[in-house]
Coordinates of C-alpha atoms in Angstrom, one line a residue:
Q279 CA 115.2 91.8 105.7
V280 CA 112.9 94.2 103.2
Q281 CA 111.5 97.6 104.8
L282 CA 109.1 99.2 103.0
V283 CA 107.6 103.0 103.5
E284 CA 105.2 104.5 101.8
S285 CA 104.4 108.0 101.1
G286 CA 102.5 110.8 99.0
G287 CA 98.9 109.8 100.2
G288 CA 97.2 112.7 101.1
L289 CA 93.3 114.4 100.4
V290 CA 92.6 115.9 97.3
Q291 CA 89.3 117.1 95.8
A292 CA 88.0 114.5 92.5
G293 CA 90.0 114.3 89.5
A294 CA 93.1 115.3 90.6
S295 CA 96.0 113.0 90.5
L296 CA 98.4 112.0 93.1
R297 CA 101.8 109.8 93.2
L298 CA 102.3 107.7 96.0
S299 CA 106.0 106.7 96.6
C300 CA 107.3 103.3 97.8
A301 CA 111.0 103.5 99.1
T302 CA 112.4 100.1 99.8
S303 CA 115.6 99.0 102.2
V304 CA 116.6 95.9 101.2
A305 CA 119.6 93.6 103.4
S306 CA 122.9 93.0 102.1
G307 CA 123.2 90.5 99.5
R308 CA 119.5 91.0 98.2
T309 CA 118.5 94.2 95.4
F310 CA 115.5 95.9 95.2
G311 CA 115.5 94.7 91.6
S312 CA 115.0 91.3 92.8
L313 CA 111.4 92.4 94.1
N314 CA 108.3 92.4 92.7
M315 CA 106.3 95.1 93.9
A316 CA 102.3 95.6 94.2
W317 CA 99.5 98.7 95.3
F318 CA 96.8 97.7 97.6
R319 CA 94.2 99.6 99.0
Q320 CA 91.6 99.0 101.7
V321 CA 88.8 100.6 103.6
P322 CA 87.9 99.8 107.3
G323 CA 85.9 96.7 107.1
K324 CA 86.6 95.4 104.1
E325 CA 89.1 93.3 102.0
R326 CA 92.4 94.2 101.4
D327 CA 92.0 95.2 97.3
F328 CA 95.1 94.9 94.6
I329 CA 95.4 98.0 92.4
A330 CA 98.6 97.5 90.4
A331 CA 101.6 95.0 90.3
I332 CA 104.9 95.1 88.5
S333 CA 107.4 92.8 87.2
R334 CA 111.3 92.6 88.9
G335 CA 113.7 93.7 86.5
S336 CA 113.2 96.4 84.0
G337 CA 109.6 95.8 84.9
G338 CA 108.7 94.6 81.2
T339 CA 105.1 93.0 83.1
T340 CA 102.2 95.7 84.3
N341 CA 99.2 94.0 85.8
Y342 CA 95.7 96.5 86.9
P343 CA 92.6 95.1 87.8
D344 CA 89.8 97.6 85.5
S345 CA 88.9 99.4 88.1
V346 CA 91.8 101.7 87.6
K347 CA 93.8 100.3 84.7
G348 CA 94.1 104.0 82.1
R349 CA 94.1 105.6 85.5
F350 CA 96.7 104.2 87.6
T351 CA 100.7 103.2 86.5
I352 CA 102.5 102.0 88.4
S353 CA 106.4 101.7 87.8
R354 CA 110.2 101.5 89.9
D355 CA 113.0 103.2 89.4
N356 CA 115.6 100.8 90.7
A357 CA 118.4 103.1 91.0
K358 CA 116.4 104.7 94.2
N359 CA 114.8 101.7 95.4
T360 CA 111.7 103.5 94.6
A361 CA 108.2 102.1 93.5
Y362 CA 106.0 104.5 92.5
L363 CA 102.1 104.5 92.0
Q364 CA 100.8 107.2 89.6
M365 CA 97.0 107.8 90.5
N366 CA 95.1 110.4 87.7
T367 CA 90.8 111.4 87.6
L368 CA 90.7 110.3 91.1
E369 CA 87.7 109.2 92.4
P370 CA 86.3 109.5 95.7
E371 CA 85.5 105.9 95.3
D372 CA 89.5 106.0 95.3
T373 CA 89.3 106.4 99.1
A374 CA 91.3 104.5 101.5
V375 CA 94.7 103.5 103.2
Y376 CA 97.3 102.5 100.5
Y377 CA 100.1 99.7 101.7
C378 CA 103.0 98.8 99.3
A379 CA 103.8 94.9 98.8
G380 CA 107.1 93.2 97.9
R381 CA 107.9 89.3 96.7
R382 CA 110.5 87.7 95.4
R383 CA 108.3 84.9 93.4
Y384 CA 107.2 85.8 90.2
G385 CA 104.3 84.9 87.8
R386 CA 100.5 85.2 88.6
P387 CA 98.6 86.0 90.1
W388 CA 99.4 88.6 91.2
D389 CA 96.4 90.0 92.8
R390 CA 96.4 88.0 96.3
P391 CA 97.4 89.9 99.1
E392 CA 98.3 86.7 100.9
D393 CA 101.2 85.9 97.9
Y394 CA 103.5 89.0 99.5
D395 CA 105.9 89.0 101.4
Y396 CA 107.0 92.4 102.8
W397 CA 104.7 95.4 103.3
G398 CA 104.2 98.7 104.2
Q399 CA 102.7 100.5 106.7
G400 CA 99.8 102.1 104.8
T401 CA 98.8 105.9 103.2
Q402 CA 95.9 107.2 103.5
V403 CA 94.8 109.2 100.5
T404 CA 91.1 111.5 100.8
V405 CA 89.2 112.7 98.0
S406 CA 86.9 114.7 98.3
S407 CA 83.6 114.9 96.2

């Protein structure tokens, strides 16, 4: 089917930047370009929070919550079957496990975890003050 593998997490100081990657393997007959991609994050004991989404194809539609708008940027490279999350000016409150997700359905809402079909295993991001 579809397999997602995140990478790029780590321990950084406040104010630093990180770029997360989501490498995607897609079954024969399907393409990464047909998937709408998103990033979520989760801290222990809390719900999984929406961070960013990008539409299928050329990624002409992106969506962010106010908490990260202007600091985080989602992108995709269909030739490499990879989605990215560029995170700038990181804050201790950004500490979480970050998950990549994909789905075939296009359109709003973008921010509900239950609407996504495929998930990665997560990558830890820790921001120290």
